PDB file of C-alpha atoms and ligand atoms in Angstrom:
ATOM      1  CA  UNK A  15      -0.058  -0.172   0.351  1.00 57.00           C
ATOM      2  CA  UNK A  16       0.941   3.863  -0.718  1.00 70.00           C
ATOM      3  CA  UNK A  17       2.143   5.714   2.110  1.00 72.00           C
ATOM      4  CA  UNK A  18      -0.525   7.990   1.979  1.00 69.00           C
ATOM      5  CA  UNK A  19      -3.426   5.530   1.688  1.00 76.00           C
ATOM      6  CA  UNK A  20      -1.854   3.866   5.073  1.00 86.00           C
ATOM      7  CA  UNK A  21      -1.752   7.100   7.006  1.00 90.00           C
ATOM      8  CA  UNK A  22      -5.116   7.576   6.114  1.00 91.00           C
ATOM      9  CA  UNK A  23      -5.959   3.797   7.098  1.00 93.00           C
ATOM     10  CA  UNK A  24      -3.900   4.762   9.850  1.00 93.00           C
ATOM     11  CA  UNK A  25      -5.409   7.484  11.372  1.00 94.00           C
ATOM     12  CA  UNK A  26      -8.708   6.549  11.143  1.00 96.00           C
ATOM     13  CA  UNK A  27      -7.833   3.555  12.987  1.00 95.00           C
ATOM     14  CA  UNK A  28      -6.495   5.495  15.852  1.00 95.00           C
ATOM     15  CA  UNK A  29      -9.401   7.560  16.317  1.00 96.00           C
ATOM     16  CA  UNK A  30     -12.171   6.182  14.749  1.00 97.00           C
ATOM     17  CA  UNK A  31     -15.266   8.225  14.476  1.00 97.00           C
ATOM     18  CA  UNK A  32     -19.018   7.429  15.316  1.00 98.00           C
ATOM     19  CA  UNK A  33     -17.594   4.980  18.154  1.00 97.00           C
ATOM     20  CA  UNK A  34     -20.101   4.083  20.462  1.00 97.00           C
ATOM     21  CA  UNK A  35     -23.484   2.783  20.392  1.00 97.00           C
ATOM     22  CA  UNK A  36     -26.869   4.581  19.272  1.00 97.00           C
ATOM     23  CA  UNK A  37     -29.044   6.663  21.062  1.00 96.00           C
ATOM     24  CA  UNK A  38     -32.776   5.552  19.709  1.00 95.00           C
ATOM     25  CA  UNK A  39     -31.248   3.371  17.248  1.00 96.00           C
ATOM     26  CA  UNK A  40     -33.768   1.990  14.750  1.00 95.00           C
ATOM     27  CA  UNK A  41     -31.950  -1.281  13.582  1.00 94.00           C
ATOM     28  CA  UNK A  42     -29.008  -3.111  14.931  1.00 95.00           C
ATOM     29  CA  UNK A  43     -26.294  -5.059  12.905  1.00 96.00           C
ATOM     30  CA  UNK A  44     -24.135  -7.311  14.165  1.00 97.00           C
ATOM     31  CA  UNK A  45     -21.131  -8.385  11.399  1.00 97.00           C
ATOM     32  CA  UNK A  46     -17.832 -10.422  11.583  1.00 97.00           C
ATOM     33  CA  UNK A  47     -14.856 -11.378   9.501  1.00 97.00           C
ATOM     34  CA  UNK A  48     -13.841 -14.782  11.223  1.00 96.00           C
ATOM     35  CA  UNK A  49     -11.095 -14.779   9.296  1.00 94.00           C
ATOM     36  CA  UNK A  50      -9.196 -11.802  10.665  1.00 96.00           C
ATOM     37  CA  UNK A  51     -11.666 -12.082  13.889  1.00 97.00           C
ATOM     38  CA  UNK A  52     -12.871  -8.125  13.526  1.00 98.00           C
ATOM     39  CA  UNK A  53     -16.381  -7.549  15.499  1.00 98.00           C
ATOM     40  CA  UNK A  54     -18.545  -4.832  14.877  1.00 98.00           C
ATOM     41  CA  UNK A  55     -21.853  -4.127  15.485  1.00 97.00           C
ATOM     42  CA  UNK A  56     -23.565  -1.334  13.521  1.00 98.00           C
ATOM     43  CA  UNK A  57     -26.243   0.898  14.499  1.00 97.00           C
ATOM     44  CA  UNK A  58     -28.602   3.434  13.151  1.00 97.00           C
ATOM     45  CA  UNK A  59     -31.094   5.886  13.432  1.00 97.00           C
ATOM     46  CA  UNK A  60     -33.036   6.292  10.763  1.00 96.00           C
ATOM     47  CA  UNK A  61     -36.478   8.539  10.422  1.00 95.00           C
ATOM     48  CA  UNK A  62     -37.982   9.534   7.483  1.00 94.00           C
ATOM     49  CA  UNK A  63     -35.239   7.812   4.490  1.00 95.00           C
ATOM     50  CA  UNK A  64     -32.678   9.320   5.992  1.00 97.00           C
ATOM     51  CA  UNK A  65     -29.582   8.274   8.041  1.00 98.00           C
ATOM     52  CA  UNK A  66     -29.745  11.211  11.482  1.00 97.00           C
ATOM     53  CA  UNK A  67     -27.463   8.689  13.404  1.00 98.00           C
ATOM     54  CA  UNK A  68     -24.942   5.885  12.644  1.00 98.00           C
ATOM     55  CA  UNK A  69     -22.687   4.805  15.400  1.00 98.00           C
ATOM     56  CA  UNK A  70     -20.405   1.173  15.033  1.00 98.00           C
ATOM     57  CA  UNK A  71     -19.263  -1.329  18.283  1.00 98.00           C
ATOM     58  CA  UNK A  72     -16.312  -3.820  18.489  1.00 98.00           C
ATOM     59  CA  UNK A  73     -13.003  -4.309  17.571  1.00 96.00           C
ATOM     60  CA  UNK A  74     -10.791  -5.322  14.594  1.00 96.00           C
ATOM     61  CA  UNK A  75      -7.908  -5.321  13.062  1.00 95.00           C
ATOM     62  CA  UNK A  76      -7.001  -1.200  11.439  1.00 95.00           C
ATOM     63  CA  UNK A  77      -7.909  -1.550   7.932  1.00 95.00           C
ATOM     64  CA  UNK A  78     -11.751  -3.129   9.623  1.00 97.00           C
ATOM     65  CA  UNK A  79     -12.000   0.142  12.218  1.00 97.00           C
ATOM     66  CA  UNK A  80     -10.205   2.910   9.246  1.00 97.00           C
ATOM     67  CA  UNK A  81     -13.216   1.265   6.950  1.00 97.00           C
ATOM     68  CA  UNK A  82     -15.798   1.090   9.635  1.00 98.00           C
ATOM     69  CA  UNK A  83     -14.970   5.227  10.532  1.00 98.00           C
ATOM     70  CA  UNK A  84     -14.809   6.402   7.079  1.00 97.00           C
ATOM     71  CA  UNK A  85     -18.019   4.455   6.344  1.00 98.00           C
ATOM     72  CA  UNK A  86     -19.763   6.128   9.029  1.00 98.00           C
ATOM     73  CA  UNK A  87     -18.236   9.766   8.183  1.00 98.00           C
ATOM     74  CA  UNK A  88     -20.041   8.857   4.767  1.00 97.00           C
ATOM     75  CA  UNK A  89     -23.014   8.238   5.590  1.00 98.00           C
ATOM     76  CA  UNK A  90     -24.347  10.195   8.575  1.00 98.00           C
ATOM     77  CA  UNK A  91     -26.986  12.722   7.470  1.00 98.00           C
ATOM     78  CA  UNK A  92     -27.072  11.350   4.067  1.00 98.00           C
ATOM     79  CA  UNK A  93     -30.666   9.429   3.090  1.00 97.00           C
ATOM     80  CA  UNK A  94     -30.789   6.080   2.395  1.00 96.00           C
ATOM     81  CA  UNK A  95     -30.622   6.083  -0.993  1.00 96.00           C
ATOM     82  CA  UNK A  96     -27.407   7.348  -1.342  1.00 97.00           C
ATOM     83  CA  UNK A  97     -26.127   5.673   1.614  1.00 97.00           C
ATOM     84  CA  UNK A  98     -27.025   2.320  -0.770  1.00 96.00           C
ATOM     85  CA  UNK A  99     -25.314   3.822  -3.861  1.00 97.00           C
ATOM     86  CA  UNK A 100     -22.022   4.736  -1.974  1.00 97.00           C
ATOM     87  CA  UNK A 101     -22.213   1.029  -0.187  1.00 97.00           C
ATOM     88  CA  UNK A 102     -22.388  -0.312  -3.857  1.00 97.00           C
ATOM     89  CA  UNK A 103     -19.498   2.011  -5.378  1.00 97.00           C
ATOM     90  CA  UNK A 104     -17.295   0.564  -2.357  1.00 97.00           C
ATOM     91  CA  UNK A 105     -17.844  -2.802  -2.458  1.00 96.00           C
ATOM     92  CA  UNK A 106     -16.763  -2.853  -6.578  1.00 96.00           C
ATOM     93  CA  UNK A 107     -14.267  -0.202  -6.083  1.00 96.00           C
ATOM     94  CA  UNK A 108     -12.800  -2.385  -3.566  1.00 95.00           C
ATOM     95  CA  UNK A 109     -12.536  -5.339  -5.258  1.00 93.00           C
ATOM     96  CA  UNK A 110     -11.727  -3.657  -8.484  1.00 93.00           C
ATOM     97  CA  UNK A 111     -14.876  -4.183 -10.192  1.00 94.00           C
ATOM     98  CA  UNK A 112     -15.011  -0.257 -10.493  1.00 93.00           C
ATOM     99  CA  UNK A 113     -13.434   2.698  -9.546  1.00 93.00           C
ATOM    100  CA  UNK A 114     -13.519   4.222  -6.060  1.00 92.00           C
ATOM    101  CA  UNK A 115     -15.461   7.087  -4.380  1.00 92.00           C
ATOM    102  CA  UNK A 116     -13.523  10.031  -4.427  1.00 91.00           C
ATOM    103  CA  UNK A 117     -11.591  11.414  -1.266  1.00 92.00           C
ATOM    104  CA  UNK A 118     -10.459   9.802   1.552  1.00 92.00           C
ATOM    105  CA  UNK A 119     -12.831   6.654   0.773  1.00 94.00           C
ATOM    106  CA  UNK A 120     -10.271   5.607  -2.408  1.00 93.00           C
ATOM    107  CA  UNK A 121      -7.126   4.951   0.358  1.00 92.00           C
ATOM    108  CA  UNK A 122      -9.111   1.475   0.646  1.00 94.00           C
ATOM    109  CA  UNK A 123      -9.056   0.683  -2.947  1.00 91.00           C
ATOM    110  CA  UNK A 124      -5.084   0.214  -1.821  1.00 89.00           C
ATOM    111  CA  UNK A 125      -6.521  -3.769  -0.440  1.00 91.00           C
ATOM    112  CA  UNK A 126      -7.173  -4.565  -3.602  1.00 90.00           C
ATOM    113  CA  UNK A 127      -4.494  -6.572  -4.432  1.00 87.00           C
ATOM    114  CA  UNK A 128      -5.214  -8.281  -0.519  1.00 89.00           C
ATOM    115  CA  UNK A 129      -8.402 -11.030  -0.659  1.00 88.00           C
ATOM    116  CA  UNK A 130      -8.067 -11.107   3.418  1.00 89.00           C
ATOM    117  CA  UNK A 131      -8.569  -7.804   3.575  1.00 93.00           C
ATOM    118  CA  UNK A 132     -10.805  -6.741   0.894  1.00 95.00           C
ATOM    119  CA  UNK A 133     -13.482  -8.813   3.775  1.00 96.00           C
ATOM    120  CA  UNK A 134     -11.545  -6.613   6.679  1.00 96.00           C
ATOM    121  CA  UNK A 135     -12.369  -3.408   4.575  1.00 96.00           C
ATOM    122  CA  UNK A 136     -16.142  -4.366   3.563  1.00 97.00           C
ATOM    123  CA  UNK A 137     -17.511  -5.620   7.044  1.00 97.00           C
ATOM    124  CA  UNK A 138     -18.755  -2.316   8.177  1.00 98.00           C
ATOM    125  CA  UNK A 139     -19.967  -1.654   4.809  1.00 98.00           C
ATOM    126  CA  UNK A 140     -21.734  -5.129   4.316  1.00 97.00           C
ATOM    127  CA  UNK A 141     -23.101  -3.842   7.778  1.00 97.00           C
ATOM    128  CA  UNK A 142     -24.493  -1.187   6.673  1.00 97.00           C
ATOM    129  CA  UNK A 143     -26.168  -2.279   3.650  1.00 96.00           C
ATOM    130  CA  UNK A 144     -28.363  -5.210   5.952  1.00 95.00           C
ATOM    131  CA  UNK A 145     -29.371  -2.088   8.306  1.00 95.00           C
ATOM    132  CA  UNK A 146     -30.597  -0.637   4.953  1.00 95.00           C
ATOM    133  CA  UNK A 147     -32.890  -3.250   3.999  1.00 90.00           C
ATOM    134  CA  UNK A 148     -34.279  -3.601   7.807  1.00 84.00           C
ATOM    135  CA  UNK A 149     -37.260  -1.878   9.228  1.00 76.00           C
ATOM    136  CA  UNK A 150     -37.658   0.199  12.359  1.00 78.00           C
ATOM    137  CA  UNK A 151     -36.837  -2.051  15.631  1.00 76.00           C
ATOM    138  CA  UNK A 152     -35.436  -4.929  14.033  1.00 75.00           C
ATOM    139  CA  UNK A 153     -31.846  -6.724  15.067  1.00 75.00           C
ATOM    140  CA  UNK A 154     -30.811  -8.269  11.761  1.00 74.00           C
ATOM    141  CA  UNK A 155     -28.793 -11.091  12.144  1.00 81.00           C
ATOM    142  CA  UNK A 156     -25.040 -11.653  12.161  1.00 90.00           C
ATOM    143  CA  UNK A 157     -23.877  -9.972   8.944  1.00 92.00           C
ATOM    144  CA  UNK A 158     -20.426 -12.663   7.971  1.00 91.00           C
ATOM    145  CA  UNK A 159     -18.250 -12.161   5.475  1.00 87.00           C
ATOM    146  CA  UNK A 160     -17.923 -15.866   5.167  1.00 83.00           C
ATOM    147  CA  UNK A 161     -21.676 -16.349   3.226  1.00 59.00           C
ATOM    148  CA  UNK A 162     -20.455 -13.319   1.451  1.00 49.00           C
ATOM    149  CA  UNK A 163     -20.850 -14.768  -2.606  1.00 48.00           C
ATOM    150  CA  UNK A 164     -18.237 -12.338  -4.177  1.00 49.00           C
TER     151      UNK A 164
HETATM  152 ZN1   ZN B  18     -10.004  -7.336   9.383  1.00 54.63          ZN
END
């Protein structure tokens, strides 16, 4: 990975944003990546199709923490549809199937060469996708990278 990418990722990993439970969360999604040992639980408070508040708890490697931190920063205040579209771009971009969104999230493209790290980078985003598809008050089953198709 390039030094710039490493710096952005390490910075987020050291000081993850939106860490902690969300008061009045409307959806909660636990997610795990057994290959690495990453475990995060994502919470959203969605109102009128917009993500009012987002937060996560749990522990993971630097890539997982940084990626989840960036994700929460990126989707906070966004409409659910917009957040879903961003998920798709990151999902494809990290795997080299499309272009990464611009900005700091593009740092995650550094994991493309490392399939095991791709799982770390996508864990928080997979939890987001699950959360966006859930109804208010629902608690999702655990999202795991082991059942991911691609
Ligand atoms: Zn990991």
